Amino acid sequence: MIRRHTLPIVLFFIFSLVHAVWAQTRAVDAEGHQWWQHAVFYEIYPRSFADSNNDGIGDLNGIASKLDYLKDLGVDAIWITPCFPSPQVDFGYDVSDYENIDPMYGTLADFGRLEAQGREHKISIILDFVMNHTSDQHAWFIDSRSSRTAAHRNWYIWRDAKNDGPPNNWESLFGHSAWTFDPKTKQYYYHYFYAQQPDLNWRNPAVEKAMFDVTRWWYARGVAGFRLDAVDTLFEDPDLHDNPILPGTNAYGDPNMVNKYNLKLPEIHGVLQRLRKVADEQGAVLIGETYTNDIAELKSYYGEHNNELQMPMDMMFAEVNKLSPADFRRQIAAVESTGGWPVYVLSNHDRRRSYDRYGDGLHNDEIAKLMAGLYLTLRGTPIMYYGEEIGMENNDPKRKEDVKDPIGKVGWPKEIGRDGERTPMQWNDSANAGFSEATPWLPVPPSYKSHNVASELKNPDSILNFYKHLLTLRHENPALLDGDYVPLNENDPNVLSYLRRYQGEAVIVVLNMSASEQKVRFNLTPQGFAGASATTLLTTLNGQPKDVSLSQISLPPFAVYIGKVSK
Ligand code: GLC
Ligand code: CA
């Protein structure tokens, strides 16, 4: 029975809950868009962002100390890659306890403070949900491997040997067989990644229940959503058909194969629909690590009734590796055609930094601004990668003995691993780039002397200041927030141009993707904008002209022009 004086407290609690859910699900504009459609996301690799206790490894208090920086930059949500207890075989993507923080990164109390300070800064926190596998040190797996009749035996994928070898020919993405023999119970277990990352058995409803409860546990602690790790890998063919073999071998020396029977099985969609229901109860957002090969696949991740992932990442966009207007045009049009809300990413902790991928060695800083001018002005939500905003470059290991990422150890020299894109954030030009007073876990590249937050803040022409201006514009301009995407001059092989058009207003974006000067002209009358000139909003053009004539814009190599056009 509720006693009289507790009733107001209970009512207040219910009111706060309803208010919190309402606050997170209410539309932020006339288009019915949700908060995450107007937000700029920023990925943080916690080992490498900021080290508060000087042990050479970044931590949650380090992240909290940089919230002012992130707010000032224009970030609305941070996605923190796994910071849960972990043996760190795959640097946190091997989780041994989903409901805690690894002591290396801090405590649950630190997380609580980070979340509260994030709230004050209006920065939401997105955690990484490693769904496909746990660490082999997770209590579930320790029990699972203890005997064939253990309570958690069927939480993982155990099979008998076939002809004294593994149950079939499936290979791990991280090299060699995806099956490891466990002598104690004389069966093999399946792992799409390292042997220390056994796959969960998502056909077991107990696994689904336990994992969904993990998300509820974090929602109750203020988390605004999850980035779902490796969603393509959740299910495997229960009959274990062999995968078809292709000619040649991969970086690990294994035969190439089509992962026909262990990737992207249709059962994934049922899980995503049910996980989305849990998320919707909280007004939370689900972002997917969706490595799709074609647009139909990407479309399927939104769900037939938009009832799966709100934000499946378009990795095909990040795979356009050369500055090719035609290729970008094609990919943007493809994503637009899904009817879903696009999610643009240039790089992450698994891919070479965009500074290196697009840079030509001569105009890298200009190209970094050009790429920002592209993915931050498209219709959709961008996810930045820490350090992109200052032009951080890869610092790849030169010798096998320096490699930390196990895939680099197994695959050297063909696969050098992912250390290069995971180096410490460059805060200033002091020792260790101001990341830590101790030797950082990975070395900072020499470029920290010129490419760091403190120096770039002082330089009006820096990449960082370009990002800041661009993000301010993006947050304030209705056409950039809500406008449609209208490609322009579609046959131009050098310059990528488009309009973002919203309710009688439009912004034109013109990006010279070539190393030579280009002259372009636009006739926007068919699009409803007959004005002869554009008013500059942001540009890298010399002299920062206040406006330009649409009948002739001269663009130096890699120039960016963003302007407002009129009727
Ligand atoms: C995802 C992560 C990657 C990790 C893998 C296994 O691809 O982004 O870093 O190694 O999943 O969890
Ligand atoms: Ca630390």
PDB file of N, CA and C in Angstrom, residues 1-10:
ATOM      1  N   MET A   1       0.836  -1.202   0.000  1.00  0.00           N
ATOM      2  CA  MET A   1       0.000   0.000   0.000  1.00  0.00           C
ATOM      3  C   MET A   1       0.876   1.259   0.000  1.00  0.00           C
ATOM      4  N   ILE A   2       0.491   2.252  -0.813  1.00  0.00           N
ATOM      5  CA  ILE A   2       1.279   3.486  -0.850  1.00  0.00           C
ATOM      6  C   ILE A   2       0.823   4.401   0.296  1.00  0.00           C
ATOM      7  N   ARG A   3       1.757   4.776   1.143  1.00  0.00           N
ATOM      8  CA  ARG A   3       1.360   5.652   2.254  1.00  0.00           C
ATOM      9  C   ARG A   3       1.146   7.081   1.753  1.00  0.00           C
ATOM     10  N   ARG A   4       0.344   7.831   2.524  1.00  0.00           N
ATOM     11  CA  ARG A   4      -0.114   9.129   2.017  1.00  0.00           C
ATOM     12  C   ARG A   4       1.054  10.055   1.615  1.00  0.00           C
ATOM     13  N   HIS A   5       2.066  10.128   2.506  1.00  0.00           N
ATOM     14  CA  HIS A   5       3.120  11.098   2.181  1.00  0.00           C
ATOM     15  C   HIS A   5       4.056  10.613   1.068  1.00  0.00           C
ATOM     16  N   THR A   6       3.978   9.333   0.690  1.00  0.00           N
ATOM     17  CA  THR A   6       4.824   8.907  -0.432  1.00  0.00           C
ATOM     18  C   THR A   6       4.141   9.157  -1.775  1.00  0.00           C
ATOM     19  N   LEU A   7       2.818   9.386  -1.742  1.00  0.00           N
ATOM     20  CA  LEU A   7       2.085   9.556  -2.997  1.00  0.00           C
ATOM     21  C   LEU A   7       2.640  10.698  -3.868  1.00  0.00           C
ATOM     22  N   PRO A   8       2.872  11.888  -3.280  1.00  0.00           N
ATOM     23  CA  PRO A   8       3.423  12.963  -4.131  1.00  0.00           C
ATOM     24  C   PRO A   8       4.755  12.565  -4.759  1.00  0.00           C
ATOM     25  N   ILE A   9       5.555  11.812  -4.001  1.00  0.00           N
ATOM     26  CA  ILE A   9       6.863  11.411  -4.536  1.00  0.00           C
ATOM     27  C   ILE A   9       6.660  10.480  -5.726  1.00  0.00           C
ATOM     28  N   VAL A  10       5.744   9.535  -5.563  1.00  0.00           N
ATOM     29  CA  VAL A  10       5.473   8.586  -6.649  1.00  0.00           C
ATOM     30  C   VAL A  10       4.958   9.342  -7.879  1.00  0.00           C
TER      31      VAL A  10
END
